[in-house]
mmCIF file of C-alpha atoms in Angstrom:
data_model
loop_
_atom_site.group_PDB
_atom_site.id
_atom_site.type_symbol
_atom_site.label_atom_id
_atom_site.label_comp_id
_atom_site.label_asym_id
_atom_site.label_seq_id
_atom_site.Cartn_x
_atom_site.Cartn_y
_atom_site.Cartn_z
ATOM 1 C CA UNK A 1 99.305 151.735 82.210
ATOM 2 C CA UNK A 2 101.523 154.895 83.524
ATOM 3 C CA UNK A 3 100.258 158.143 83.944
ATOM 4 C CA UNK A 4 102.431 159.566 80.648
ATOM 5 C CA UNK A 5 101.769 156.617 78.297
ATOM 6 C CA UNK A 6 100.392 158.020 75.653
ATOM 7 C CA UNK A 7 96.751 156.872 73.823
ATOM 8 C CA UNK A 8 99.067 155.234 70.590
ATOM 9 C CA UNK A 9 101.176 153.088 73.045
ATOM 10 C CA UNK A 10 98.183 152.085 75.134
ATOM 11 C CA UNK A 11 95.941 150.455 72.302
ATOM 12 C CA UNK A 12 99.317 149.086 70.344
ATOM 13 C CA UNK A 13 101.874 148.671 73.035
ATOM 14 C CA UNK A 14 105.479 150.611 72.630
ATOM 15 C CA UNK A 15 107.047 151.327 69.063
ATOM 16 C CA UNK A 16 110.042 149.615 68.713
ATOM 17 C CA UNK A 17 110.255 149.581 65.044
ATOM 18 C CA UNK A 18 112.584 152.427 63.449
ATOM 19 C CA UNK A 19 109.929 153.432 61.043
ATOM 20 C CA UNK A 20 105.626 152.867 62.359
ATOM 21 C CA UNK A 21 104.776 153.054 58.403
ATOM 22 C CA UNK A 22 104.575 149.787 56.832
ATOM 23 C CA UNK A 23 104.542 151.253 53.401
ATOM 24 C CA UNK A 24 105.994 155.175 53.102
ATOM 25 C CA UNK A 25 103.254 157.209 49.904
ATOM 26 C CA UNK A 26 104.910 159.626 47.975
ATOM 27 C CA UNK A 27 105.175 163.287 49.620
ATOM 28 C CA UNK A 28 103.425 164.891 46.840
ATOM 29 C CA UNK A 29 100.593 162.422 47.504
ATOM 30 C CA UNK A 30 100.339 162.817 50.732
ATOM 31 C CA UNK A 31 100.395 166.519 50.961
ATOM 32 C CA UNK A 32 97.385 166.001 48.340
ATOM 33 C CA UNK A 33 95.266 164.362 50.210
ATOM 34 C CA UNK A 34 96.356 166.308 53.485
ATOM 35 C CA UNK A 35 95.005 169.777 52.143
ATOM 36 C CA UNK A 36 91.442 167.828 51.448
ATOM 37 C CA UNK A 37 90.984 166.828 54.607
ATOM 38 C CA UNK A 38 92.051 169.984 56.396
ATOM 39 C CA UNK A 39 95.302 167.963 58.250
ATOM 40 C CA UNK A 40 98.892 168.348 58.331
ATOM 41 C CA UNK A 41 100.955 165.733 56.338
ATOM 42 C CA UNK A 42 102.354 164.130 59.436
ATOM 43 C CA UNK A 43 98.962 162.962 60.441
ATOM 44 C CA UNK A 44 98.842 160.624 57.378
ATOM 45 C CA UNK A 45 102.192 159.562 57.115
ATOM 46 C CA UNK A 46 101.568 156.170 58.526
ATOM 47 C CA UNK A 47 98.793 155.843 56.531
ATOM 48 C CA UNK A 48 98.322 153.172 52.950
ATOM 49 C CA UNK A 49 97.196 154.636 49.858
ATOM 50 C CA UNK A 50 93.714 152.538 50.747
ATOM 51 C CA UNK A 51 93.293 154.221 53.710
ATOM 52 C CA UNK A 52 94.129 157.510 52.731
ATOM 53 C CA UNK A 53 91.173 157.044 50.518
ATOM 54 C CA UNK A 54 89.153 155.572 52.717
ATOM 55 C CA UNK A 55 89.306 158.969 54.559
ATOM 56 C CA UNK A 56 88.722 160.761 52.082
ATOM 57 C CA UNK A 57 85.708 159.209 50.865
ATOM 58 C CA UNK A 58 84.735 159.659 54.467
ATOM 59 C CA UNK A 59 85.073 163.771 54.437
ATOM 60 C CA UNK A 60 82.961 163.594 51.129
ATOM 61 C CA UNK A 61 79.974 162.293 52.407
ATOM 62 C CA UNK A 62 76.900 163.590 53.519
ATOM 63 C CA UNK A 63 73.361 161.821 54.581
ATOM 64 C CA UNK A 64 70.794 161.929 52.447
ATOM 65 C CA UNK A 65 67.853 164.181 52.415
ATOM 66 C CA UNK A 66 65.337 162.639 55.174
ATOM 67 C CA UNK A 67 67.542 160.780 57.390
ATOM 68 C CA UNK A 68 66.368 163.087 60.128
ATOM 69 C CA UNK A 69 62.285 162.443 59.307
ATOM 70 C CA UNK A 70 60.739 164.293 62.305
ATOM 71 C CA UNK A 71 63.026 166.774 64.028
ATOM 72 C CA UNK A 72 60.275 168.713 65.663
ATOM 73 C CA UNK A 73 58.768 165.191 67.263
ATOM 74 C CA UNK A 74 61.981 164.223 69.279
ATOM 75 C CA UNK A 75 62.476 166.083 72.407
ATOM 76 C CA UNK A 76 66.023 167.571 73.234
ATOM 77 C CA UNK A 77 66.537 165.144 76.210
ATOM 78 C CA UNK A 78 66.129 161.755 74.228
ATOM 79 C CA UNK A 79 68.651 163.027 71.552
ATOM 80 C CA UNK A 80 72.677 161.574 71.785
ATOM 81 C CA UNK A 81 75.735 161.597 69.866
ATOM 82 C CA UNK A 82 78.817 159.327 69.611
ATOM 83 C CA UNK A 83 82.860 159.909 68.427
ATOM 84 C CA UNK A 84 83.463 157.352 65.817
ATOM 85 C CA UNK A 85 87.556 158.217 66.277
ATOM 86 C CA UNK A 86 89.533 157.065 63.338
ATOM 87 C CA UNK A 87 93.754 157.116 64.100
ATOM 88 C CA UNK A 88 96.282 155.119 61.539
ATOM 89 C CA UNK A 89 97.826 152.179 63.074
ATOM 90 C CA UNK A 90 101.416 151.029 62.683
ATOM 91 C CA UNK A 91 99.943 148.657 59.665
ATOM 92 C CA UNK A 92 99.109 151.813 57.668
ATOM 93 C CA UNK A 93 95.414 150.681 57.814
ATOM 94 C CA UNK A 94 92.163 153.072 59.837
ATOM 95 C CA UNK A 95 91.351 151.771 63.449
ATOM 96 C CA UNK A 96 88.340 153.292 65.610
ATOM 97 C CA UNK A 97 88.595 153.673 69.156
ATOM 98 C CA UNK A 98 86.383 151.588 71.151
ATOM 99 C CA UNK A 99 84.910 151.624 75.033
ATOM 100 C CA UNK A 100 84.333 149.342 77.358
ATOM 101 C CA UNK A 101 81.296 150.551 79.535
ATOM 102 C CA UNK A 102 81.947 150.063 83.227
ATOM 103 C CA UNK A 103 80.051 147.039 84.152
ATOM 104 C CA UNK A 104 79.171 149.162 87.235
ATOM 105 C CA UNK A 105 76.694 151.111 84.986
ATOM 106 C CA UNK A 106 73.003 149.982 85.626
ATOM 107 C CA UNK A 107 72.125 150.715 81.271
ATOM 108 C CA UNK A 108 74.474 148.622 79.201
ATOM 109 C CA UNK A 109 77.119 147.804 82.056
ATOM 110 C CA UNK A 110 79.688 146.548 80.692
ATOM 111 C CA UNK A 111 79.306 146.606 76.580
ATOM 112 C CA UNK A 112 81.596 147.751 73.539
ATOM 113 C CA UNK A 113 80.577 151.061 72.921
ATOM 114 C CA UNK A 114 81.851 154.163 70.697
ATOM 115 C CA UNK A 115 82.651 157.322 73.180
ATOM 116 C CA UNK A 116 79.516 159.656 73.402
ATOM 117 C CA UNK A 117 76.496 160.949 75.566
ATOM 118 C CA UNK A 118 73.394 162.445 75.445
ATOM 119 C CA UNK A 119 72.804 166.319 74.813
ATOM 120 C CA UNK A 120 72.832 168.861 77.672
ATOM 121 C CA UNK A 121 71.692 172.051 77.620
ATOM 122 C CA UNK A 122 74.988 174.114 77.297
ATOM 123 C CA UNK A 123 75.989 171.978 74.530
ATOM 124 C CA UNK A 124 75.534 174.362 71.035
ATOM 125 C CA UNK A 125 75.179 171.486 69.137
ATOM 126 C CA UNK A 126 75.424 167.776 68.525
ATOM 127 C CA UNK A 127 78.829 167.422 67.394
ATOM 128 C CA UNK A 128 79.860 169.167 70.751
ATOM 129 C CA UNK A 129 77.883 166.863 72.556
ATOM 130 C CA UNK A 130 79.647 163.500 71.167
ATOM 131 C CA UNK A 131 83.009 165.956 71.764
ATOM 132 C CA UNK A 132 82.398 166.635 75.451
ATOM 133 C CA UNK A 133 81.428 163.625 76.554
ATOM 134 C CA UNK A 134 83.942 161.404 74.547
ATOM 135 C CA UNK A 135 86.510 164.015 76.346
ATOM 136 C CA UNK A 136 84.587 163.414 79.847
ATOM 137 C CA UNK A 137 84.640 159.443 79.022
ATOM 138 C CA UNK A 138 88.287 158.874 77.803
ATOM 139 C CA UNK A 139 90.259 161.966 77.330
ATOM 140 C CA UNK A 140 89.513 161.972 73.991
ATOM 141 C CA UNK A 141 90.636 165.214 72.401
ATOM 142 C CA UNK A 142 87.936 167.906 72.357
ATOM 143 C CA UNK A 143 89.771 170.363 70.016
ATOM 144 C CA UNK A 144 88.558 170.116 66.551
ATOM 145 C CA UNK A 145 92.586 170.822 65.518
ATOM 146 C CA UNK A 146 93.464 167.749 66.840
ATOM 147 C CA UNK A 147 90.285 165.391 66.148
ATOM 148 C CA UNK A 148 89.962 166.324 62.695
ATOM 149 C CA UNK A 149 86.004 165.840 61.439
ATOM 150 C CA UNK A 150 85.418 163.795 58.646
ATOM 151 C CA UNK A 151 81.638 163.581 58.351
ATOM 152 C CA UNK A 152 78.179 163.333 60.313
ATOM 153 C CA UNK A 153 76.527 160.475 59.873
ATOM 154 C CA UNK A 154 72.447 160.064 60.091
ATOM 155 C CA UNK A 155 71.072 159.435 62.800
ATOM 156 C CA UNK A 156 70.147 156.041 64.269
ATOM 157 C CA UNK A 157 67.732 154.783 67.172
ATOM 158 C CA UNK A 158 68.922 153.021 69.918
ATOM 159 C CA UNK A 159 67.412 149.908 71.789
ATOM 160 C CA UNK A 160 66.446 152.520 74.603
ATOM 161 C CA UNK A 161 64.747 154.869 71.816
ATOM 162 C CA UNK A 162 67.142 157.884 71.826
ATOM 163 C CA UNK A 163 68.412 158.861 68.024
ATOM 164 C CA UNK A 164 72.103 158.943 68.262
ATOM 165 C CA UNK A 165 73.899 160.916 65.687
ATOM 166 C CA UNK A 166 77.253 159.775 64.707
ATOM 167 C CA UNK A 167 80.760 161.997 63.933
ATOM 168 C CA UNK A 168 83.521 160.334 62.403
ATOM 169 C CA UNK A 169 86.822 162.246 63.195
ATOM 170 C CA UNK A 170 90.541 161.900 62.447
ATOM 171 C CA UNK A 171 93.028 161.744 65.384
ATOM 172 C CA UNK A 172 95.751 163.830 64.438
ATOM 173 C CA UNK A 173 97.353 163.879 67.710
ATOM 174 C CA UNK A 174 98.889 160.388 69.169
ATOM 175 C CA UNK A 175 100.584 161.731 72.244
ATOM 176 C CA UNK A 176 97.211 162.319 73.859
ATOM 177 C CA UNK A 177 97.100 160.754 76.821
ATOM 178 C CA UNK A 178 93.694 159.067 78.031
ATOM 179 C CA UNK A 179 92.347 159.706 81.267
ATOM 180 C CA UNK A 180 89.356 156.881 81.820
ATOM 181 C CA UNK A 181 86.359 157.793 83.633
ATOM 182 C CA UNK A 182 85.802 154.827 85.879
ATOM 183 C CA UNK A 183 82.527 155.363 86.846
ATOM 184 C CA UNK A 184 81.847 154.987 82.920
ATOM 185 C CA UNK A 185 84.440 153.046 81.228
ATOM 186 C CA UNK A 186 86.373 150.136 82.066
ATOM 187 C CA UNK A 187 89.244 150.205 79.086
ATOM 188 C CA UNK A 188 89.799 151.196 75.901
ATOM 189 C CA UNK A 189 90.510 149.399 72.829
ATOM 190 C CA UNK A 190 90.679 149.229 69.125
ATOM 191 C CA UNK A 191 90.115 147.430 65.969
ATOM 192 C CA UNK A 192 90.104 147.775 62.139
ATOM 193 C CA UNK A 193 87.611 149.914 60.650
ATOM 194 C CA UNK A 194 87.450 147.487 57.600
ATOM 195 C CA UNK A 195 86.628 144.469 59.984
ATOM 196 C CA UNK A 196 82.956 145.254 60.394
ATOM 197 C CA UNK A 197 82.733 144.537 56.311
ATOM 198 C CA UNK A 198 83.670 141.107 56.866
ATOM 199 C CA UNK A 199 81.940 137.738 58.232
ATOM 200 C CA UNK A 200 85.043 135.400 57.671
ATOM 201 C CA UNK A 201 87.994 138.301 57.732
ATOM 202 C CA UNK A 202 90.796 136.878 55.027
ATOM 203 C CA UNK A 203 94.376 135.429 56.759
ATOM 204 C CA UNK A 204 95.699 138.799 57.177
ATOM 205 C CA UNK A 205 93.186 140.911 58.995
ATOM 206 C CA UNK A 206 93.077 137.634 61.075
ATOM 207 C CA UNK A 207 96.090 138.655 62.594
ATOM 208 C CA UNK A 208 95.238 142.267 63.472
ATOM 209 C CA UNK A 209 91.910 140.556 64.860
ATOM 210 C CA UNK A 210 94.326 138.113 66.817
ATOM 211 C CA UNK A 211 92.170 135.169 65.159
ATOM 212 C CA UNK A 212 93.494 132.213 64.278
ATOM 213 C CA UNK A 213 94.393 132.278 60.476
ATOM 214 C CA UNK A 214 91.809 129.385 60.391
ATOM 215 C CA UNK A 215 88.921 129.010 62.327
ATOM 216 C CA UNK A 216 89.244 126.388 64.664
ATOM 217 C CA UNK A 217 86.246 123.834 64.963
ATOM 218 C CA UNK A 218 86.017 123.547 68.013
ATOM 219 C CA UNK A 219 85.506 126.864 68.500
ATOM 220 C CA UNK A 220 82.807 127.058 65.585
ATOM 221 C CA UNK A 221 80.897 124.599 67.547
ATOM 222 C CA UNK A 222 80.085 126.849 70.710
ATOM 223 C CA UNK A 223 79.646 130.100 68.491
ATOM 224 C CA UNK A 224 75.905 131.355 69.112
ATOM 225 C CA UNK A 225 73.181 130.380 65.617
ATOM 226 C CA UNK A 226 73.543 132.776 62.781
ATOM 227 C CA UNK A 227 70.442 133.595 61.456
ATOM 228 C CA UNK A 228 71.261 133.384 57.849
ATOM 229 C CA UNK A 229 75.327 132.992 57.073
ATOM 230 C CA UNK A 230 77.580 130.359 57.820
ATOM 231 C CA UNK A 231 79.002 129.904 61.033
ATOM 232 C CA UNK A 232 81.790 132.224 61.956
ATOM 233 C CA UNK A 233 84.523 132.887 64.366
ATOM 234 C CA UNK A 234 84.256 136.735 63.986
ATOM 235 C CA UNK A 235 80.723 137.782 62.732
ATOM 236 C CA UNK A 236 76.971 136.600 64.149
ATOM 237 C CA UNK A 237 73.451 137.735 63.307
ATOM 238 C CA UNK A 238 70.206 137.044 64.494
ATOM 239 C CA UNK A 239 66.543 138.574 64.077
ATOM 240 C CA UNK A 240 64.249 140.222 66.558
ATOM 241 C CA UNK A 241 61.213 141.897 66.969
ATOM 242 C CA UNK A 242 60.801 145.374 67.664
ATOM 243 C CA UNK A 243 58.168 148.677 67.969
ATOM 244 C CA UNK A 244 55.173 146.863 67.196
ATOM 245 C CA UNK A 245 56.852 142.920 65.682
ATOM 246 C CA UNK A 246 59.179 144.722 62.626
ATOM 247 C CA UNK A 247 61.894 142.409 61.774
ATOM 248 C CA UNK A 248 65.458 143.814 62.688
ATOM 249 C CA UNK A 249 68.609 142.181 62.237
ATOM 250 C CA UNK A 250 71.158 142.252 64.920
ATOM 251 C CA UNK A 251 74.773 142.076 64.287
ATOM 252 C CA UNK A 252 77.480 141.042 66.773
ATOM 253 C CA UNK A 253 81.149 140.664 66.353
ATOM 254 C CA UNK A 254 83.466 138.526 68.716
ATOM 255 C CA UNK A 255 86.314 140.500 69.409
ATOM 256 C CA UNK A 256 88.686 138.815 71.820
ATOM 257 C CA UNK A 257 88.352 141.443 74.602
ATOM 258 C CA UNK A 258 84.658 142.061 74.284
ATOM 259 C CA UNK A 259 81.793 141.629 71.685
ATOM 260 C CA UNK A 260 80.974 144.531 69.488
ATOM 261 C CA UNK A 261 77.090 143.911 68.804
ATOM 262 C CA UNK A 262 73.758 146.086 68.211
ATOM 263 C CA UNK A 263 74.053 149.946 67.871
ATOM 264 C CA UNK A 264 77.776 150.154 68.070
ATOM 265 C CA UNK A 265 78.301 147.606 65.467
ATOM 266 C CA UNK A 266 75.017 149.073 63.181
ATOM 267 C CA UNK A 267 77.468 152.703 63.223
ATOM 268 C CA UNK A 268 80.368 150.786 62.575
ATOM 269 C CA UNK A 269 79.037 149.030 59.431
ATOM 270 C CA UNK A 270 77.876 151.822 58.043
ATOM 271 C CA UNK A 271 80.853 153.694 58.262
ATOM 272 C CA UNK A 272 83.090 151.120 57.108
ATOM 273 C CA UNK A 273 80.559 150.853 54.187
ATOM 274 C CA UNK A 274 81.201 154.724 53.785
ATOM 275 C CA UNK A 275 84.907 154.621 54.015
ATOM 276 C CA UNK A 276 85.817 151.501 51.647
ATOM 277 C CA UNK A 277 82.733 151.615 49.531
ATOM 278 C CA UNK A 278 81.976 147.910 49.626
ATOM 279 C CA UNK A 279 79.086 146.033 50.818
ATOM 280 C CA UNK A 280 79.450 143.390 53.634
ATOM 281 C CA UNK A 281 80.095 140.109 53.227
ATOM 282 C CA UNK A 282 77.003 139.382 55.360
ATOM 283 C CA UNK A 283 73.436 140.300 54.919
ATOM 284 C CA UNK A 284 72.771 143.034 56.283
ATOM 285 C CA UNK A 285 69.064 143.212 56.865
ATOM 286 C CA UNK A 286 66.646 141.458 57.182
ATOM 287 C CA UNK A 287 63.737 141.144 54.478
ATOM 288 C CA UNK A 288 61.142 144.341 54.674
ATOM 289 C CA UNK A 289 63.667 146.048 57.688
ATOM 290 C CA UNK A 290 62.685 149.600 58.095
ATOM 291 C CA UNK A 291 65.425 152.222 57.576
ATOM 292 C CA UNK A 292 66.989 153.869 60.737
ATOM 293 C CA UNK A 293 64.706 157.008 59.574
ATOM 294 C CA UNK A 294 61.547 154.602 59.640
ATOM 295 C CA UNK A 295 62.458 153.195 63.008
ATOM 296 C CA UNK A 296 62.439 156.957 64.308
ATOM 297 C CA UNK A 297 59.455 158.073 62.945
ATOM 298 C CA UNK A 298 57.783 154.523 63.938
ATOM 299 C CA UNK A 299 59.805 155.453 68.029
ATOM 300 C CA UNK A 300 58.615 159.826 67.722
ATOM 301 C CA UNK A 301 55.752 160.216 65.242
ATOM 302 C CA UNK A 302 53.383 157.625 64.999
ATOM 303 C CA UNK A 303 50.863 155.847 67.524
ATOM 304 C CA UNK A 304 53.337 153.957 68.573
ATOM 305 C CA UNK A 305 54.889 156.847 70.515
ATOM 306 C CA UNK A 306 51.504 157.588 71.812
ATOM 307 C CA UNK A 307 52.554 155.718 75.075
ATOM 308 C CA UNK A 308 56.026 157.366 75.051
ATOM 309 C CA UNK A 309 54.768 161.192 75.159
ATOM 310 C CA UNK A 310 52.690 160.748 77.861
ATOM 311 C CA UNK A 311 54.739 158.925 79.974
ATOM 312 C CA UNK A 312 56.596 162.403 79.329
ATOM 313 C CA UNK A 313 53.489 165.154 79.055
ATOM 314 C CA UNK A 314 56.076 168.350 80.010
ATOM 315 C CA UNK A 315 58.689 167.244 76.759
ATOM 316 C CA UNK A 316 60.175 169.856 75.002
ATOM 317 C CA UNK A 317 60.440 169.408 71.376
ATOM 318 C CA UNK A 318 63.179 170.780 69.087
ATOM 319 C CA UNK A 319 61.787 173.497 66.619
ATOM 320 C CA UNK A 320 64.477 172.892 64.012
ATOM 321 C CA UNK A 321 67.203 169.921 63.862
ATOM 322 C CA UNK A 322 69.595 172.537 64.870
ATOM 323 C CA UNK A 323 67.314 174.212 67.385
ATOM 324 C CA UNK A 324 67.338 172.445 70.900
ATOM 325 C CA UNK A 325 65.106 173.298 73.563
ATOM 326 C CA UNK A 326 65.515 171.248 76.891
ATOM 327 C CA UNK A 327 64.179 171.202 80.360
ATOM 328 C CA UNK A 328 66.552 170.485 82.721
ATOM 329 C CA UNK A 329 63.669 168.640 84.862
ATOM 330 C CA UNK A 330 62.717 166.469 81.862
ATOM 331 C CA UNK A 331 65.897 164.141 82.784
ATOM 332 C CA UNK A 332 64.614 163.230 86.196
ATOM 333 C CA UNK A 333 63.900 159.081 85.837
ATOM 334 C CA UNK A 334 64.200 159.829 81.978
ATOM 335 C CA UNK A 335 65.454 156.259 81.121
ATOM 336 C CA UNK A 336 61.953 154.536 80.435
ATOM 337 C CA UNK A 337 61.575 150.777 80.326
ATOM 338 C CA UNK A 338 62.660 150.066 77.428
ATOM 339 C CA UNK A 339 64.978 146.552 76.169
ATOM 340 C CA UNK A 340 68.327 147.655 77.240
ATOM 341 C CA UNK A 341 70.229 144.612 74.877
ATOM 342 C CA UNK A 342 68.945 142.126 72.126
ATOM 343 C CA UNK A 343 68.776 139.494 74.450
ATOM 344 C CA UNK A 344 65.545 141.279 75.976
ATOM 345 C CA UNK A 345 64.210 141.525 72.849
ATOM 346 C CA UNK A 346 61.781 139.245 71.258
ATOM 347 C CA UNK A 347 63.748 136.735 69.018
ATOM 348 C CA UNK A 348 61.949 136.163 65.454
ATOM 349 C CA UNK A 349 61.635 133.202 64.066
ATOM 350 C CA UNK A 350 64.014 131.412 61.739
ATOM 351 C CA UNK A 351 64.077 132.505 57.848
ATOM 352 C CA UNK A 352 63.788 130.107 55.029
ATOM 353 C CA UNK A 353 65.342 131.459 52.037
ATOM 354 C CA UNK A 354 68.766 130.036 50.628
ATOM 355 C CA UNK A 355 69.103 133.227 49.174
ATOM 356 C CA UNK A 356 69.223 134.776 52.251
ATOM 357 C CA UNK A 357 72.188 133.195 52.588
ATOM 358 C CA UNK A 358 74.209 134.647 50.066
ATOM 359 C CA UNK A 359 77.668 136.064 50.875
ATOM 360 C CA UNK A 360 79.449 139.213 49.179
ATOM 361 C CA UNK A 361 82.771 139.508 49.501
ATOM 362 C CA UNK A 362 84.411 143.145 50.086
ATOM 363 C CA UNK A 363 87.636 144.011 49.030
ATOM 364 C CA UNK A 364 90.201 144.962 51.536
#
């Protein structure tokens, strides 16, 4: 990688075709859909018709009343956000920009991760905070003009019990040029948005997943148990046990240069969910899961926090969800024991349901 190569070239290699589109829209449409999302034209010129709406059905959303159930329980310091970074690739279809955590890091060395950090004090608000640090991280653009948001999505908790609030943005600019943190991030890559709706992806996402166009057996045989779907080159899921023996299903998908699994792929599901409005072709959860806003209030507001708060008597709390106090001495040793990955956790045991089983499949 030289210093000038830009972010474009670096996830898909040099352009060397005399038009990156694969299928030109018409101008008028384009420009349409460009004053919606608050772009310029160019930025979706590469862009299919299904993607284009994909984005758009993106900027139109917003969480649902009570996704954030008890502001005024979680303390400034245990709050995050992550850049869910959207570009169009030369196929006309959305990718997201993925990490690779340094595997010098001692908390989840070496896994897939979207850019993002946890809040500091001079940040005015969350969507700064998953700005800043994706910038700090990867170079990531931290000028709204040229990361164009799309939407907020509601919070979730993570296996070390801080809520992480996603933003899904647009990357208008493709010269940017990445500069890597090493001490954080080994590499960056990328991968189809529409990918995380599928267990078995059909023959041609295949090749943008550089899969086989059919699975090979002998790879089937050393893929890890899925807990209730078929076995699958791309796509695994198994059950664990978490804050107090609640069921929660754990997705994982087996991307060449590193697996996408827990958090990361939870966020990613949801916003491919969002963006193509189509269920996955897995099950999602598993029977009686609590919501992402139960798991919260189960992590902040109930007895089972008990242990948490006074492991942390000084905590500041935030007033408001857009009010955050913080204590600058709060972050001394503030990662507690919790299960860093789902291999710490507790696995559940197997489900026996044939419904369970039951695939949907999206369309792409």
């Amino acid at each position: 990688m030289t210093v000038k190569e830009t972010l474009y070239n670096i996830l898909f290699g040099p352009d060397r075709s005399a038009s990156s589109s694969s299928g030109s829209q018409p101008s008028t449409t384009i420009s349409a859909a460009a004053v919606s999302l608050g772009v310029a034209p160019e930025a979706l010129g590469r862009l299919t018709s299904h993607s284009i709406h994909a984005l758009q059905n993106l900027s139109t959303y917003r969480p649902k009343l009570g996704s954030e159930p008890c502001p005024s329980s979680v303390p400034a310091y245990r709050r995050a956000a992550v850049l869910l970074c959207l570009f169009a690739g030369r196929n006309g279809e959305l990718y997201v920009i993925l990490s690779k955590r340094s595997s010098r890091l001692r908390s989840h060395g070496g896994d897939t991760a979207i850019p993002g950090g946890r809040f500091e004090p001079t940040d005015r608000d969350l969507e700064y905070t998953a700005r800043r640090e994706a910038f700090e991280e990867t170079g990531l653009p931290i000028d709204p003009s040229k990361a164009v948001k799309l939407c907020e999505l509601p919070p979730f908790l993570s296996a070390n019990e801080l809520v992480v609030t996603p933003f899904v943005v647009l990357l208008t600019d493709h010269t940017v040029q990445p500069h890597l943190n090493p001490r954080e991030v080994d590499s960056l890559f990328s991968l189809p948005l529409v990918s995380f709706l599928y267990h078995n992806p059909p023959r041609n996402l295949r090749r943008s997943l550089h899969l086989p166009l059919t699975p090979d057996p002998e790879a089937l045989r050393h893929m890890p148990a899925n807990e209730v779907s078929p076995i699958s080159d791309w796509h695994t899921c198994r059950d664990i046990l978490w804050l107090g023996g609640y069921r929660i299903r754990r997705h994982t998908f087996w991307d060449e240069r590193n697996p996408i699994r827990g958090l990361t792929s939870d966020i990613l599901i949801l916003a491919a969910k969002i963006a193509y409005g189509e269920k996955p072709q897995f099950s999602l959860k598993s029977p009686a899961q609590p919501s992402q806003a139960d798991l919260i209030t189960l992590a902040f507001n109930s007895p089972l926090a008990v242990k948490k708060f006074r492991v942390k008597p000084r905590m500041q709390f935030l007033k408001t969800p857009d009010a955050f106090s913080f204590n600058r001495a709060e972050r001394t040793n503030d990662d507690l024991e919790q299960p860093q990955d789902e291999k710490d956790f507790e696995l559940a045991p197997p489900i026996v349901s044939a419904s369970e089983g039951a695939i949907i499949k999206p369309k792409l």
